[in-house]
Amino acid sequence: MRAEQVIATHGNTDFDAFASMLAARRLYPGAVVCLAGSLNRNVREFARLHADELELVDASRLELDAVRRLVVVETVSAGRLGDLELLARDPNVEKVVFDHHGETADWAPPENVVLSNDGALTTTLVGILAERELGVTPLEATAFALGIHEDTGSLTYATTTQRDAEALAWCLRHGANQDLLADFLHTPLLEG
C-alpha cells in the first residue's frame, strides 16, 4: 500500500497508544494508522470488532519508499517501532512525535516533538482536537476514553491530571459508548 503519511506507535500496543494513533489521524488527514507489532489482547479484540470503521494497515503492507511523513505517538524510542524504525532513521522522512513519558527523541527535530505531562497521551491529543474543534465519531470517542481510562487507572493514578478528567468528559460529550467502555476496561489479561 502506498501512503505518504503514516501514524505509528510501539509494539504491544495498549489503548492509550492505539487511541493516540486514531486521534493523530484527525490531525493529519489522509494519514494511515499503521500497526507494526502486536496489540494488547483487549486492543486486538476492539480493533477486530471495529475493523471496517477503523481502517488500520499492517506495516508489512506499506511501501516504505512512498512515506514522506512519520507521526509517532506514545514512544520516543525508534527501536520500539518494529519495521518502521527504518522510517524514523531516514533523513528524507519528516518526523513528528507526541509523547508523555518525559524523554526526548534524538531522531526527530525538537520543533516536531510534542511532550506533555498528562496521565494519558490521548488526553494531550484530545485537547488539541477540542482546541481545533475537530469532529470525531462516537467510536473514536470511545477509543479515546479507553486510552484515558487505561493510562490513568480510570482517573485514580497519582499521575492523573485535571486535563485527563476534562478530556474524558469531552469523550463522553462526543458519544463515547459506556457499554463498550465497560466491556473493554474489564477484559481479563489471560485467555481461558
Tab-separated table of C-alpha atoms in Angstrom:
chain	number	residue	atom	x	y	z
A	1	MET	CA	0.000	0.000	0.000
A	2	ARG	CA	1.267	3.454	-0.887
A	3	ALA	CA	0.874	6.145	1.767
A	4	GLU	CA	2.733	9.414	2.133
A	5	GLN	CA	1.782	9.888	5.791
A	6	VAL	CA	1.933	7.108	8.369
A	7	ILE	CA	0.984	7.131	12.038
A	8	ALA	CA	2.656	4.527	14.240
A	9	THR	CA	3.354	3.532	17.826
A	10	HIS	CA	5.233	0.908	19.810
A	11	GLY	CA	4.605	-2.832	19.685
A	12	ASN	CA	2.486	-4.406	22.428
A	13	THR	CA	0.129	-1.532	21.730
A	14	ASP	CA	-2.101	-0.571	24.642
A	15	PHE	CA	-5.263	1.522	24.456
A	16	ASP	CA	-3.501	4.830	25.104
A	17	ALA	CA	-1.135	4.247	22.175
A	18	PHE	CA	-3.949	2.926	19.968
A	19	ALA	CA	-6.300	5.810	20.771
A	20	SER	CA	-3.488	8.313	20.285
A	21	MET	CA	-2.937	6.993	16.762
A	22	LEU	CA	-6.634	7.437	15.973
A	23	ALA	CA	-6.572	10.984	17.371
A	24	ALA	CA	-3.437	11.817	15.387
A	25	ARG	CA	-5.211	10.701	12.210
A	26	ARG	CA	-7.717	13.523	12.806
A	27	LEU	CA	-4.790	15.953	12.979
A	28	TYR	CA	-3.178	14.561	9.820
A	29	PRO	CA	-5.989	13.932	7.312
A	30	GLY	CA	-5.033	11.333	4.737
A	31	ALA	CA	-2.542	9.625	7.045
A	32	VAL	CA	-2.876	5.899	7.623
A	33	VAL	CA	-2.778	4.287	11.046
A	34	CYS	CA	-0.180	1.570	10.812
A	35	LEU	CA	0.212	-1.391	13.148
A	36	ALA	CA	3.832	-2.506	13.375
A	37	GLY	CA	3.719	-5.096	16.099
A	38	SER	CA	1.427	-6.900	18.447
A	39	LEU	CA	-1.610	-5.401	20.125
A	40	ASN	CA	-2.587	-5.995	23.737
A	41	ARG	CA	-5.424	-8.514	23.924
A	42	ASN	CA	-8.199	-6.002	24.689
A	43	VAL	CA	-6.967	-3.658	21.955
A	44	ARG	CA	-6.778	-6.539	19.467
A	45	GLU	CA	-10.382	-7.511	20.226
A	46	PHE	CA	-11.582	-3.909	19.909
A	47	ALA	CA	-9.731	-3.480	16.595
A	48	ARG	CA	-11.105	-6.761	15.268
A	49	LEU	CA	-14.665	-5.877	16.265
A	50	HIS	CA	-14.470	-2.472	14.540
A	51	ALA	CA	-12.029	-3.239	11.712
A	52	ASP	CA	-14.208	-1.849	8.916
A	53	GLU	CA	-14.643	1.539	10.554
A	54	LEU	CA	-11.090	1.856	11.898
A	55	GLU	CA	-9.273	1.222	8.590
A	56	LEU	CA	-5.966	0.079	10.090
A	57	VAL	CA	-2.999	-1.009	7.956
A	58	ASP	CA	-0.410	-3.639	8.825
A	59	ALA	CA	3.180	-2.381	8.443
A	60	SER	CA	4.042	-5.324	6.196
A	61	ARG	CA	1.635	-3.932	3.571
A	62	LEU	CA	3.292	-0.497	3.370
A	63	GLU	CA	5.584	0.614	0.577
A	64	LEU	CA	8.123	2.308	2.831
A	65	ASP	CA	9.724	4.277	-0.008
A	66	ALA	CA	6.455	6.197	-0.521
A	67	VAL	CA	6.315	7.540	3.054
A	68	ARG	CA	7.202	11.236	3.416
A	69	ARG	CA	5.942	11.876	6.975
A	70	LEU	CA	6.020	9.587	10.004
A	71	VAL	CA	3.899	10.566	13.010
A	72	VAL	CA	4.853	8.600	16.125
A	73	VAL	CA	2.769	8.509	19.281
A	74	GLU	CA	3.393	7.177	22.789
A	75	THR	CA	7.121	6.483	22.359
A	76	VAL	CA	10.320	8.375	21.643
A	77	SER	CA	12.280	5.180	21.057
A	78	ALA	CA	12.728	4.454	17.349
A	79	GLY	CA	13.720	0.912	18.286
A	80	ARG	CA	10.182	0.240	19.556
A	81	LEU	CA	8.669	0.909	16.108
A	82	GLY	CA	9.491	-2.508	14.674
A	83	ASP	CA	9.734	-2.463	10.874
A	84	LEU	CA	9.038	1.276	10.878
A	85	GLU	CA	12.289	2.114	12.668
A	86	LEU	CA	13.797	2.484	9.191
A	87	LEU	CA	11.436	5.390	8.524
A	88	ALA	CA	12.345	7.045	11.832
A	89	ARG	CA	16.019	6.879	10.879
A	90	ASP	CA	15.508	8.014	7.250
A	91	PRO	CA	16.666	11.656	6.846
A	92	ASN	CA	14.274	12.094	3.894
A	93	VAL	CA	11.194	11.392	6.036
A	94	GLU	CA	9.677	14.182	8.130
A	95	LYS	CA	9.169	13.020	11.718
A	96	VAL	CA	6.564	14.233	14.231
A	97	VAL	CA	6.436	12.787	17.751
A	98	PHE	CA	3.831	13.014	20.520
A	99	ASP	CA	4.679	11.526	23.924
A	100	HIS	CA	4.059	11.943	27.648
A	101	HIS	CA	6.900	9.978	29.216
A	102	GLY	CA	9.280	12.913	29.714
A	103	GLU	CA	12.016	11.788	27.325
A	104	THR	CA	13.146	13.258	24.014
A	105	ALA	CA	13.540	11.696	20.581
A	106	ASP	CA	17.066	12.001	19.207
A	107	TRP	CA	15.831	11.092	15.710
A	108	ALA	CA	13.218	13.849	15.336
A	109	PRO	CA	13.816	17.607	15.236
A	110	PRO	CA	12.903	19.213	18.594
A	111	GLU	CA	10.379	21.530	16.927
A	112	ASN	CA	8.448	18.438	15.776
A	113	VAL	CA	8.276	16.810	19.220
A	114	VAL	CA	5.253	17.452	21.444
A	115	LEU	CA	5.746	16.334	25.047
A	116	SER	CA	3.137	16.581	27.774
A	117	ASN	CA	2.701	15.794	31.451
A	118	ASP	CA	-0.783	14.333	31.053
A	119	GLY	CA	-1.511	10.958	32.605
A	120	ALA	CA	-2.541	9.675	29.158
A	121	LEU	CA	-1.160	10.806	25.827
A	122	THR	CA	-4.689	10.529	24.462
A	123	THR	CA	-5.549	13.436	26.755
A	124	THR	CA	-2.975	15.627	25.028
A	125	LEU	CA	-4.305	14.787	21.585
A	126	VAL	CA	-7.948	15.164	22.635
A	127	GLY	CA	-7.008	18.619	23.939
A	128	ILE	CA	-5.665	19.542	20.500
A	129	LEU	CA	-8.769	18.141	18.789
A	130	ALA	CA	-11.017	20.126	21.143
A	131	GLU	CA	-8.990	23.307	20.675
A	132	ARG	CA	-9.248	22.989	16.896
A	133	GLU	CA	-12.921	21.959	17.128
A	134	LEU	CA	-12.316	18.834	15.036
A	135	GLY	CA	-15.162	16.350	14.911
A	136	VAL	CA	-14.810	12.697	15.855
A	137	THR	CA	-17.029	9.650	15.564
A	138	PRO	CA	-18.581	8.010	18.635
A	139	LEU	CA	-16.278	5.023	18.044
A	140	GLU	CA	-13.222	7.285	18.104
A	141	ALA	CA	-14.512	8.990	21.262
A	142	THR	CA	-14.928	5.542	22.802
A	143	ALA	CA	-11.365	4.545	21.884
A	144	PHE	CA	-10.068	7.847	23.290
A	145	ALA	CA	-11.940	7.240	26.549
A	146	LEU	CA	-10.469	3.717	26.746
A	147	GLY	CA	-6.980	5.163	26.298
A	148	ILE	CA	-7.504	7.722	29.039
A	149	HIS	CA	-9.050	5.181	31.413
A	150	GLU	CA	-6.240	2.704	30.815
A	151	ASP	CA	-3.295	5.058	31.376
A	152	THR	CA	-4.862	6.839	34.357
A	153	GLY	CA	-6.363	3.811	36.115
A	154	SER	CA	-9.784	5.308	35.455
A	155	LEU	CA	-8.511	8.623	36.887
A	156	THR	CA	-7.093	7.034	40.077
A	157	TYR	CA	-3.319	7.016	39.379
A	158	ALA	CA	-1.157	9.684	41.002
A	159	THR	CA	-0.056	10.836	37.528
A	160	THR	CA	-3.640	11.713	36.560
A	161	THR	CA	-4.183	15.373	35.786
A	162	GLN	CA	-7.223	17.609	35.690
A	163	ARG	CA	-6.785	17.635	31.915
A	164	ASP	CA	-7.284	13.841	31.901
A	165	ALA	CA	-10.653	14.233	33.627
A	166	GLU	CA	-11.654	17.045	31.266
A	167	ALA	CA	-10.625	15.010	28.210
A	168	LEU	CA	-12.639	12.041	29.438
A	169	ALA	CA	-15.690	14.283	29.836
A	170	TRP	CA	-15.091	15.579	26.279
A	171	CYS	CA	-15.124	11.971	25.041
A	172	LEU	CA	-18.448	11.336	26.749
A	173	ARG	CA	-19.911	14.504	25.241
A	174	HIS	CA	-18.775	13.247	21.821
A	175	GLY	CA	-20.548	9.914	22.089
A	176	ALA	CA	-18.192	7.523	23.909
A	177	ASN	CA	-20.158	4.321	24.396
A	178	GLN	CA	-20.340	3.424	28.101
A	179	ASP	CA	-21.235	-0.215	27.373
A	180	LEU	CA	-18.121	-0.651	25.219
A	181	LEU	CA	-16.029	1.077	27.879
A	182	ALA	CA	-17.259	-1.379	30.488
A	183	ASP	CA	-16.620	-4.358	28.193
A	184	PHE	CA	-13.074	-3.412	27.245
A	185	LEU	CA	-11.886	-1.979	30.544
A	186	HIS	CA	-12.520	-5.272	32.301
A	187	THR	CA	-11.088	-7.749	29.810
A	188	PRO	CA	-9.030	-10.386	31.641
A	189	LEU	CA	-5.320	-10.345	30.813
A	190	LEU	CA	-5.169	-14.114	30.388
A	191	GLU	CA	-7.268	-16.121	27.972
A	192	GLY	CA	-9.310	-19.051	29.217
